[in-house]
mmCIF file of C-alpha atoms and ligand atoms in Angstrom:
data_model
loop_
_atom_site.group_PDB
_atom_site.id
_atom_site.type_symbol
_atom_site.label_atom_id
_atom_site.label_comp_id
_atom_site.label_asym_id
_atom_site.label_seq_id
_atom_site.Cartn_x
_atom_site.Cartn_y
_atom_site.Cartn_z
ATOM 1 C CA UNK A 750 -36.659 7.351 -33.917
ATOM 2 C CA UNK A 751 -38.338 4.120 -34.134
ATOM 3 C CA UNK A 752 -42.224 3.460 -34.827
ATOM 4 C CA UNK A 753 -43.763 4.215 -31.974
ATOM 5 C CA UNK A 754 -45.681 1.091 -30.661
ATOM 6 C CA UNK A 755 -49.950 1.609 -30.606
ATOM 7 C CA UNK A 756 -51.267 0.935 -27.226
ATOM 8 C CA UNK A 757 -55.083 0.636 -26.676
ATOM 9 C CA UNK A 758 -55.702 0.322 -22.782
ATOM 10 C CA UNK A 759 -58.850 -1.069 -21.380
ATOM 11 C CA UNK A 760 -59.500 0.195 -17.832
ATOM 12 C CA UNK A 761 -61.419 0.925 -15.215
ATOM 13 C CA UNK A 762 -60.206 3.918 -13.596
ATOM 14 C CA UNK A 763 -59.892 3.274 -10.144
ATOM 15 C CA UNK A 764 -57.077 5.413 -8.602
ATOM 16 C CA UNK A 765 -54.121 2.234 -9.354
ATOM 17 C CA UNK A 766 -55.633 2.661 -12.649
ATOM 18 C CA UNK A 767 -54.800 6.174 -12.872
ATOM 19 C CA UNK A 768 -51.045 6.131 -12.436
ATOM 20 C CA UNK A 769 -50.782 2.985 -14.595
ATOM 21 C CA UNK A 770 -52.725 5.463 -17.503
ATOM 22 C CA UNK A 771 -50.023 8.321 -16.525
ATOM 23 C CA UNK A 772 -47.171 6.052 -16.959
ATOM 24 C CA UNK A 773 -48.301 5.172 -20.498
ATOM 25 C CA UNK A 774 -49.060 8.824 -21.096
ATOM 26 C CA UNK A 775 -45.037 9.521 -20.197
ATOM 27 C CA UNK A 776 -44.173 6.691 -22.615
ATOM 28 C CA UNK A 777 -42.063 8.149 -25.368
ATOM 29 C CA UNK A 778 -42.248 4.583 -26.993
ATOM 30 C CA UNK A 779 -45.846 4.527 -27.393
ATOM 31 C CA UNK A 780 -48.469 6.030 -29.200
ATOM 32 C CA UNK A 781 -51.505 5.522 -27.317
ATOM 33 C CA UNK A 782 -54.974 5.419 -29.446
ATOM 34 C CA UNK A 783 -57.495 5.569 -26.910
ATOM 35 C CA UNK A 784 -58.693 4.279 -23.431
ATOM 36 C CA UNK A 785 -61.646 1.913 -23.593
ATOM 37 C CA UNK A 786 -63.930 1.634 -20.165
ATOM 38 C CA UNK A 787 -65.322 -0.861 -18.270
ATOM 39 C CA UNK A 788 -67.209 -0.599 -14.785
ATOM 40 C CA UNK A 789 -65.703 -2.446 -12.076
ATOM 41 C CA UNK A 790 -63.856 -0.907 -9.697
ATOM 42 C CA UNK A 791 -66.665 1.328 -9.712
ATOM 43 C CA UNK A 792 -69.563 1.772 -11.609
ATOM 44 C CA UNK A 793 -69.369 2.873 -15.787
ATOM 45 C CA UNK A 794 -70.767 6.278 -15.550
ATOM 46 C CA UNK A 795 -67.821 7.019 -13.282
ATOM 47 C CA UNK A 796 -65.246 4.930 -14.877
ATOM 48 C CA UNK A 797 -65.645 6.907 -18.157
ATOM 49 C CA UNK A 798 -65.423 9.867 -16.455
ATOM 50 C CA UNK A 799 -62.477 9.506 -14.390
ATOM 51 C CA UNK A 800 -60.593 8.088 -17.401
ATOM 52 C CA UNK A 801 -61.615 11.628 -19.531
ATOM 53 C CA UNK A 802 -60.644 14.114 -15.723
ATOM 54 C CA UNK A 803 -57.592 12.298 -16.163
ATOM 55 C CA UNK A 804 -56.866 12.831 -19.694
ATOM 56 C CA UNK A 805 -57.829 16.623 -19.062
ATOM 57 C CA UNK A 806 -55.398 17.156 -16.442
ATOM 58 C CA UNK A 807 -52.551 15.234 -17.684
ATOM 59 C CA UNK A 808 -53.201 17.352 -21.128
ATOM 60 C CA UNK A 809 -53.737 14.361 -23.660
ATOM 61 C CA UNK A 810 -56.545 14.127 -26.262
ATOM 62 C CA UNK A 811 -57.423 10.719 -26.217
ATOM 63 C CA UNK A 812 -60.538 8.913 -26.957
ATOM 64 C CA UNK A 813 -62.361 7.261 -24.376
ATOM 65 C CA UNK A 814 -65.009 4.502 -25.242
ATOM 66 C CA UNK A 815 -67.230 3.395 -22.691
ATOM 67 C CA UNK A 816 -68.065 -0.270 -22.426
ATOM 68 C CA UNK A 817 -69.462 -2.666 -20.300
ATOM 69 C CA UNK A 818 -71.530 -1.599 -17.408
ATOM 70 C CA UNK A 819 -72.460 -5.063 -15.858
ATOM 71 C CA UNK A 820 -70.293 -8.272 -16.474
ATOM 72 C CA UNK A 821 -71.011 -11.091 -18.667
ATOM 73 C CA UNK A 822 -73.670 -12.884 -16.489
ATOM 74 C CA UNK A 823 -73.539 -12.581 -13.009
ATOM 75 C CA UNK A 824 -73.785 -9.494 -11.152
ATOM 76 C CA UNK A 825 -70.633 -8.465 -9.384
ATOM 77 C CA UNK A 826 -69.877 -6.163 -6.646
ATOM 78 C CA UNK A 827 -67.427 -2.846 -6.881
ATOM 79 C CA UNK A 828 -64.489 -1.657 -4.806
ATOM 80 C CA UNK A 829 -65.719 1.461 -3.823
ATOM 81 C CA UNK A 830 -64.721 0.414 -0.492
ATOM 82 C CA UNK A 831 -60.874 0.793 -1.771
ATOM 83 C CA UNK A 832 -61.077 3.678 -4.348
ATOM 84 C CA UNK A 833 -64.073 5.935 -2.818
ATOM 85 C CA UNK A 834 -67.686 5.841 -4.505
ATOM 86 C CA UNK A 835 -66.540 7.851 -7.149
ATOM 87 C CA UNK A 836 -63.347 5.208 -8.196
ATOM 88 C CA UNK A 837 -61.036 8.583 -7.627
ATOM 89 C CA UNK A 838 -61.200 9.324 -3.880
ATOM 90 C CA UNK A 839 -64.750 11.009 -3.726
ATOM 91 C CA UNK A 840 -62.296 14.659 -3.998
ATOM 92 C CA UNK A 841 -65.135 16.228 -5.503
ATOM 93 C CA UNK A 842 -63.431 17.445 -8.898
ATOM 94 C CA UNK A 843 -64.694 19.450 -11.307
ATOM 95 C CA UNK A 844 -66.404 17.435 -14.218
ATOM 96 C CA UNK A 845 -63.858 16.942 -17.327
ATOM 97 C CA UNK A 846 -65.128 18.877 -20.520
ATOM 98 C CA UNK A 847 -64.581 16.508 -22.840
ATOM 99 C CA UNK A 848 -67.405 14.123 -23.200
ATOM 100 C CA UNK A 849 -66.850 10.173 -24.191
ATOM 101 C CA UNK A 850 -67.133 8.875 -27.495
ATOM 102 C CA UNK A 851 -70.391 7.146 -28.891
ATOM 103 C CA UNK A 852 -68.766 3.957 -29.938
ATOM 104 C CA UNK A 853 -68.811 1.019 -27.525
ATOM 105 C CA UNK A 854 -65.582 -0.097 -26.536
ATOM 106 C CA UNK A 855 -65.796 -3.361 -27.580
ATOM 107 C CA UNK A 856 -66.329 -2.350 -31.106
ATOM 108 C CA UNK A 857 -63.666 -0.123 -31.169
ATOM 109 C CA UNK A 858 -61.689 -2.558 -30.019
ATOM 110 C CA UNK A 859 -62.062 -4.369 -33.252
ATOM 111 C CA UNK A 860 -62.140 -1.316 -35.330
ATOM 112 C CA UNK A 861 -58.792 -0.084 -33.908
ATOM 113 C CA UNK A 862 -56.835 -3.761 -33.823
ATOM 114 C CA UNK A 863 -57.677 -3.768 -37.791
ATOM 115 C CA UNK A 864 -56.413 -0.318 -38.179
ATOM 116 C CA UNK A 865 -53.080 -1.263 -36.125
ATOM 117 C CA UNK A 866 -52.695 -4.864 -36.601
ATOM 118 C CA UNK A 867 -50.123 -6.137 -33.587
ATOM 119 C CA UNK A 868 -50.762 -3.612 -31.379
ATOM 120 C CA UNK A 869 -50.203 -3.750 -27.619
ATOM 121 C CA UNK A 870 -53.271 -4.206 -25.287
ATOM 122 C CA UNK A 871 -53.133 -4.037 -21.714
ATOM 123 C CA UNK A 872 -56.166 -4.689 -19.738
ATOM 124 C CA UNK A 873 -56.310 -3.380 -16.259
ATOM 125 C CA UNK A 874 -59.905 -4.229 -15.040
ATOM 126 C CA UNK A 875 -62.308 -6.732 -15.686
ATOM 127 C CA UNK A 876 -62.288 -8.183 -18.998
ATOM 128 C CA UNK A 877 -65.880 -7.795 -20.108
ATOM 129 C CA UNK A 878 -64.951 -5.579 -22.741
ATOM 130 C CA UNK A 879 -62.387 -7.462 -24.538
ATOM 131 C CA UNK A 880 -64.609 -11.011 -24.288
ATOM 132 C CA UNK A 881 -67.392 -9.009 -26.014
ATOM 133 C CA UNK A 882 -65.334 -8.366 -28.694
ATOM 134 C CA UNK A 883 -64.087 -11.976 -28.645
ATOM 135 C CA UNK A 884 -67.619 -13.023 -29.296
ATOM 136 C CA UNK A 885 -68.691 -10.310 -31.839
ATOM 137 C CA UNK A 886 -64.952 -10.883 -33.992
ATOM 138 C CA UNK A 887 -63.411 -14.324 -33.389
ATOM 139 C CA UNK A 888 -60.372 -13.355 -35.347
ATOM 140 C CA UNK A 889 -59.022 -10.267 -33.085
ATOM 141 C CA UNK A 890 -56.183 -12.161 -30.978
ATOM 142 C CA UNK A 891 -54.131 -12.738 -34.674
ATOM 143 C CA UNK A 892 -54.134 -8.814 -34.998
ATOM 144 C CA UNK A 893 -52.970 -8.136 -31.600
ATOM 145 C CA UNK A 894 -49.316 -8.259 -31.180
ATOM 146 C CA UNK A 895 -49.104 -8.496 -27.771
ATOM 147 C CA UNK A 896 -51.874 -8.958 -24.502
ATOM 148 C CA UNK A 897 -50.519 -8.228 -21.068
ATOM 149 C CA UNK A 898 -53.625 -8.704 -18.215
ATOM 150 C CA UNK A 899 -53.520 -7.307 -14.736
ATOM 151 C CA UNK A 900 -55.425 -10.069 -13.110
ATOM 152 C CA UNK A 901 -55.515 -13.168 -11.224
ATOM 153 C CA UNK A 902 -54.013 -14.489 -7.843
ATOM 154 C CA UNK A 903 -51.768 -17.322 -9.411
ATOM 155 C CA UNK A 904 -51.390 -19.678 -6.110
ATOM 156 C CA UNK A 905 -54.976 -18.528 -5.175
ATOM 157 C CA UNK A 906 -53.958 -15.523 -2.514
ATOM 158 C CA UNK A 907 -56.972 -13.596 -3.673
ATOM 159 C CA UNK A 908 -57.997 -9.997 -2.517
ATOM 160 C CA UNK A 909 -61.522 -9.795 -3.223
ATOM 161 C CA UNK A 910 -62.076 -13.449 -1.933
ATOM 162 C CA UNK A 911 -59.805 -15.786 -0.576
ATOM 163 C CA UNK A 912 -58.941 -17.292 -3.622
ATOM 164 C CA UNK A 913 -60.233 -15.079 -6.434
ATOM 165 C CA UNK A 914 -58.077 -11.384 -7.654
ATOM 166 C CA UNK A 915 -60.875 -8.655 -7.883
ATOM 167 C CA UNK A 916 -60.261 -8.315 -11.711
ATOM 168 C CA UNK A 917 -61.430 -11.619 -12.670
ATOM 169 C CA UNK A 918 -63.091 -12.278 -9.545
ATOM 170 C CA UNK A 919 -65.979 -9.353 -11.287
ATOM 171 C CA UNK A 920 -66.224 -11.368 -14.143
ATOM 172 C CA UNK A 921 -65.039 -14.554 -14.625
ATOM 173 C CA UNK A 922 -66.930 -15.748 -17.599
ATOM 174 C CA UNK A 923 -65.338 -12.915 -19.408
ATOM 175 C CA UNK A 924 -61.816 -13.817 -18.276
ATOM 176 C CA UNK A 925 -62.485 -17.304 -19.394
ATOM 177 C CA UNK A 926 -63.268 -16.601 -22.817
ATOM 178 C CA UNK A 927 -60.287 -14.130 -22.891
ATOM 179 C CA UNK A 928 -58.038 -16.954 -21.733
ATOM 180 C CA UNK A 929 -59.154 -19.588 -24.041
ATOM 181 C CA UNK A 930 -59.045 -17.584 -27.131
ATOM 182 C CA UNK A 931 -55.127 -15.978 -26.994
ATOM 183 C CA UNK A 932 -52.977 -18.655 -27.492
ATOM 184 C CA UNK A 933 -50.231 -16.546 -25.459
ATOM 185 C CA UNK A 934 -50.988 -13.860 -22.394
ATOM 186 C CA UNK A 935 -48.734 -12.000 -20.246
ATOM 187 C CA UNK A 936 -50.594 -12.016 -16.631
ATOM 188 C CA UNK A 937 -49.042 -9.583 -13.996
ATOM 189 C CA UNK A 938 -51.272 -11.413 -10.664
ATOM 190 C CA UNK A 939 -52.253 -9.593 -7.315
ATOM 191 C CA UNK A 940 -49.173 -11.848 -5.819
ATOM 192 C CA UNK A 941 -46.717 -10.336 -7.935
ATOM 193 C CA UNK A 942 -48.220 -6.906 -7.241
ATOM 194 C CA UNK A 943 -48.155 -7.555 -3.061
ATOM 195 C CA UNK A 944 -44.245 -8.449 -3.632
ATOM 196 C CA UNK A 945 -43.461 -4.977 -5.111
ATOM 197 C CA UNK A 946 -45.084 -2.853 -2.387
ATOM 198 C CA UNK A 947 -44.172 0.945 -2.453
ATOM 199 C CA UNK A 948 -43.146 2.750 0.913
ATOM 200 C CA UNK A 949 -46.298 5.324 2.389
ATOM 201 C CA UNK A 950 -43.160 7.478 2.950
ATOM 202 C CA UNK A 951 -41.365 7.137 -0.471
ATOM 203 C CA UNK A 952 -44.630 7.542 -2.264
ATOM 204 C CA UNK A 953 -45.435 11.020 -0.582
ATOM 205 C CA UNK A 954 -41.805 11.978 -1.622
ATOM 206 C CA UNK A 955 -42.545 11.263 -5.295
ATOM 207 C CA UNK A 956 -45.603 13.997 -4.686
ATOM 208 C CA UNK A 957 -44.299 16.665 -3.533
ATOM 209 C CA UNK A 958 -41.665 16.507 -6.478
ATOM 210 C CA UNK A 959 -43.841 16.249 -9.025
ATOM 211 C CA UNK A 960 -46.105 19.153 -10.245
ATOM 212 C CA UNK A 961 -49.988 19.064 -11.189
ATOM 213 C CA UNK A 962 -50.638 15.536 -12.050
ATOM 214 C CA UNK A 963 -49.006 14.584 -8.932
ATOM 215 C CA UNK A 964 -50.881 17.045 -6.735
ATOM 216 C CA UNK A 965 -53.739 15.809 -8.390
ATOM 217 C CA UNK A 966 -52.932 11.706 -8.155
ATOM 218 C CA UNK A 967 -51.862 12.926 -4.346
ATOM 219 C CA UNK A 968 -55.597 14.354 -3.913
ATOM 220 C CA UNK A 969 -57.237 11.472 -5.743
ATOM 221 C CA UNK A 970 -55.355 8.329 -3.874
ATOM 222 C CA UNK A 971 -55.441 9.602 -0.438
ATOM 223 C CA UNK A 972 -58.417 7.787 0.762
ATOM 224 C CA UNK A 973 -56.863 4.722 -0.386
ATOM 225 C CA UNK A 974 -53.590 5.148 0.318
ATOM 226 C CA UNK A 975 -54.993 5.757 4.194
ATOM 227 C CA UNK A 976 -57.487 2.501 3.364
ATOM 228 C CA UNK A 977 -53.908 0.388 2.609
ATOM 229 C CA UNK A 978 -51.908 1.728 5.574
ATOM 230 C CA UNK A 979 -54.795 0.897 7.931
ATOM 231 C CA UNK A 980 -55.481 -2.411 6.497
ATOM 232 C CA UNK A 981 -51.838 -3.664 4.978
ATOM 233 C CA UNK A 982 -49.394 -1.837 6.806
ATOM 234 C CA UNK A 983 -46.234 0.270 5.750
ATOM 235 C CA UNK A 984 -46.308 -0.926 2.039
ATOM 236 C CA UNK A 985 -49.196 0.643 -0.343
ATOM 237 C CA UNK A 986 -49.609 -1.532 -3.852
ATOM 238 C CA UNK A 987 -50.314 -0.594 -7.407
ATOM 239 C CA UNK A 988 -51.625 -3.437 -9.375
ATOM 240 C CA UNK A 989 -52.273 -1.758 -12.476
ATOM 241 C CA UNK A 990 -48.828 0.130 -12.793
ATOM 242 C CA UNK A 991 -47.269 -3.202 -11.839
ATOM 243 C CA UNK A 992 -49.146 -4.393 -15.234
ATOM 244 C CA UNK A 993 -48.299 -1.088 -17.063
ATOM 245 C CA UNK A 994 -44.261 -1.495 -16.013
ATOM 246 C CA UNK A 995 -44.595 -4.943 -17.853
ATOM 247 C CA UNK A 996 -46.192 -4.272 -21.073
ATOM 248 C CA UNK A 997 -44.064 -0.274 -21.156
ATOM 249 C CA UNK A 998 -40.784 -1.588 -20.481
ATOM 250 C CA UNK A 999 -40.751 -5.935 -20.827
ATOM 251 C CA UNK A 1000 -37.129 -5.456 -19.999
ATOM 252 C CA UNK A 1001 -37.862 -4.726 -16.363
ATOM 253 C CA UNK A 1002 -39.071 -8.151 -15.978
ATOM 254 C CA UNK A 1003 -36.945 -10.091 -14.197
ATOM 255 C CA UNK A 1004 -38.733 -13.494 -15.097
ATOM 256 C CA UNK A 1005 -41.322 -14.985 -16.339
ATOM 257 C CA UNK A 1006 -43.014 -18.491 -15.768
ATOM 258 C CA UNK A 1007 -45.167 -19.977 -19.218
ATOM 259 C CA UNK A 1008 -48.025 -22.155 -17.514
ATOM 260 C CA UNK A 1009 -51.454 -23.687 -18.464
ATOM 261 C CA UNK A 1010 -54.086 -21.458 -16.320
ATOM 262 C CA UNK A 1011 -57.889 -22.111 -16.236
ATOM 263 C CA UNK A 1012 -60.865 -19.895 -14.316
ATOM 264 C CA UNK A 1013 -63.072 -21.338 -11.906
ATOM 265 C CA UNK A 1014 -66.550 -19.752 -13.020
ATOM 266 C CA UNK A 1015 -68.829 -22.191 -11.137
ATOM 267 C CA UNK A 1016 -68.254 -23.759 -7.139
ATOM 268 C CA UNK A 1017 -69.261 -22.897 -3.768
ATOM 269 C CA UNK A 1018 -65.709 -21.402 -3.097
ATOM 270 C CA UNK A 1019 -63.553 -20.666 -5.420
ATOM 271 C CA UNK A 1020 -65.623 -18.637 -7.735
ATOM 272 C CA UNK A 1021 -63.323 -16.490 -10.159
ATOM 273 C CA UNK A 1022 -59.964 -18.374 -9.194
ATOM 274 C CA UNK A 1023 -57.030 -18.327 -11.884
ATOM 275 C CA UNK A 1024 -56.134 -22.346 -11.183
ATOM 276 C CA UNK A 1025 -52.235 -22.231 -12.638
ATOM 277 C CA UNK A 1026 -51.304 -26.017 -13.485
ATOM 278 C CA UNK A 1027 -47.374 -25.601 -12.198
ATOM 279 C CA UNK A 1028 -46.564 -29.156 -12.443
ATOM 280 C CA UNK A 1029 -47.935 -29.344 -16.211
ATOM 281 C CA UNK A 1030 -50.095 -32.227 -15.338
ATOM 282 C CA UNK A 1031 -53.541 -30.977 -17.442
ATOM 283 C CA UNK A 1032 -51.439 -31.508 -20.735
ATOM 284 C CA UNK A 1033 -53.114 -28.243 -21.394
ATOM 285 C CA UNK A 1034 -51.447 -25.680 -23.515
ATOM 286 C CA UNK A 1035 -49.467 -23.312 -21.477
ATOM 287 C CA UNK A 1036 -50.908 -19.942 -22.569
ATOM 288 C CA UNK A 1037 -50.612 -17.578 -19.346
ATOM 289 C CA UNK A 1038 -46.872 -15.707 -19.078
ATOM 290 C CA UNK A 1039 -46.892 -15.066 -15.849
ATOM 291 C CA UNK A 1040 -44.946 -12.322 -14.352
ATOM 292 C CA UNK A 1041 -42.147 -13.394 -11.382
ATOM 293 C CA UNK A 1042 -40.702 -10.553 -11.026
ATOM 294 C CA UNK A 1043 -39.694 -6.929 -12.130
ATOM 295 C CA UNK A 1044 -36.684 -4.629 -11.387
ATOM 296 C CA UNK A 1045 -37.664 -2.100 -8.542
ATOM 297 C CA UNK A 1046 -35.698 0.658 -9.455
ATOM 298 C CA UNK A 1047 -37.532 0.636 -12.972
ATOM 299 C CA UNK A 1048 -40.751 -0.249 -11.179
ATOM 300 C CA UNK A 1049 -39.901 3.093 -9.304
ATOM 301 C CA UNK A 1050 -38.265 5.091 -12.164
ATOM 302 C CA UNK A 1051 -41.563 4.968 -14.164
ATOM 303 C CA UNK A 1052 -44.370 5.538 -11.446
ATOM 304 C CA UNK A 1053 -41.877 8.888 -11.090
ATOM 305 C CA UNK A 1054 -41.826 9.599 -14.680
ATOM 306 C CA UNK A 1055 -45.140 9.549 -14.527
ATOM 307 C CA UNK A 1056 -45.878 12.155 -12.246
ATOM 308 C CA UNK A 1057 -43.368 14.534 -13.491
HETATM 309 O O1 RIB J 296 -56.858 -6.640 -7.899
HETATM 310 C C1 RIB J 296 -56.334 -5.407 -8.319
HETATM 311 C C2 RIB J 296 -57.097 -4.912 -9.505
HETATM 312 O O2 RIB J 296 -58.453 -4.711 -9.128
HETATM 313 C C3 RIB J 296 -56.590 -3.565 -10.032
HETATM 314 O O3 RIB J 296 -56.773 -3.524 -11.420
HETATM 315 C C4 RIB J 296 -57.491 -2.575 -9.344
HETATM 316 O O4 RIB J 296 -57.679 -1.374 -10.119
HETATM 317 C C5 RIB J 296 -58.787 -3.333 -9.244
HETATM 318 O O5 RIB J 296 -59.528 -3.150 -10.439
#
């Protein structure tokens, strides 16, 4: 069998968050070295501890380093109002065992790309985390093989403004110094995510076949997945696996499109917008991969596997 290939995820667990993290547990490609935390969907004392409940039930020792509890510079507000206070449904479960590990997530972030130069990161939440490390080591994009970002709203169809995706939309300073300092990103954007909605219907089928870590993703997403059908309709959306699909299985991808993209950290409106220069008109370099499309049926196929 092949080398396995290391994946470091930095989330922010957050119930889209949590089957992303199950998907990558079911990867047989991928040897996973730890989960580093930020706050944002909600705050970091229950981000950590969602991301260790979840390693507990789905049975994997992983590390889990917490990280950034506020972003960069401006205060931001969460999306409790999506994924309950607690980030996982407010289900009342009991507390993991496990507790997280002392070293911030930022420096582990350095301390694990030197140990595993070109590994895959994929960030599914704000990117706090990964700009503090930016700052501290200037040199960690050449020992990272590969960067895939859930983020963005790439003709500015935001969800937590008009314009502005939630992920960067929390921090946008951070996702400014992320984008400036990788000279190439894959970015999966909430627009890519709203045309790959999953049927209420077929999603509750996927439950009842799995076993415990689908009774428990059932129990966990309910209050969202009853937020989504009151407030989008039939189709319910998850972002992060979206991401996860890309960066586990780059085949699914049906296309991509290379383009300059910029943040908008200042103005009265647009605060935390991912401005995408399609017509190549900046002269800027064209960093940002950005994610057209993916293959449903493999879309599909993995947020199964991961339940199984
Ligand atoms: O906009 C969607 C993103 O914001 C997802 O990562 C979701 O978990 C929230 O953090």
């Amino acid at each position: 069998m092949p080398d396995r290939i290391p994946l470091l995820i930095d989330t922010d667990p957050g119930v889209d968050d949590a089957w992303a993290l199950l998907m990558a547990f079911a990867s047989p490609a991928h040897r996973l070295l730890g989960l580093t935390v930020t706050a944002g969907n909600v705050g970091l004392d229950h981000t950590v501890r969602n991301a260790l409940k979840l390693c507990e039930v789905a049975g994997v020792e992983l590390p889990v380093f917490p990280g950034c509890p506020v972003p960069l510079v401006h205060p931001a507000g969460d999306a409790a109002y999506v994924h309950g206070r607690d980030g996982f449904g407010d289900t009342g479960y009991l507390p993991p065992a496990r507790p997280a590990e002392a070293e911030h997530a930022a420096l582990a972030m350095i301390r694990l790309s030197r140990a595993h130069p070109g590994l895959l990161l994929v960030c599914l939440g704000p990117l706090t985390n990964l700009a503090l490390a930016l700052r501290l080591d200037p040199g960690l994009p050449a020992r990272i093989g590969r960067l895939v970002v859930m983020g963005g709203a790439v003709t500015g169809q935001g969800n937590t403004s008009v314009s502005a995706e939630f992920n960067i939309g929390f921090d946008p300073e951070a996702a400014h110094v992320v984008f400036e300092a990788f000279e190439s990103f894959d970015l999966v954007d909430w627009e890519a995510v709203l045309r790959h909605g999953l049927p209420h219907d077929e999603v509750e089928r996927w439950f009842a076949e799995g076993g415990p870590k689908a009774a428990f993703y059932a129990a966990i997403s309910r209050r969202t997945r009853e937020w989504s059908e009151d407030r989008r309709g039939q189709l319910w959306h998850c972002a992060d696996g979206l991401a996860m699909l890309a960066a586990l299985e780059p085949e699914a991808v049906t296309g991509w499109a290379r383009r300059p993209v910029a943040v908008e950290t200042g103005g009265r409106l647009a605060r935390g917008a991912t401005i995408v220069d399609w017509g190549n008109r900046s002269g800027r370099p064209a960093r940002a991969r950005i994610l057209e499309g993916v293959d449903p049926a493999r879309f599909h196929h993995w947020l199964r596997l991961a339940l199984a």
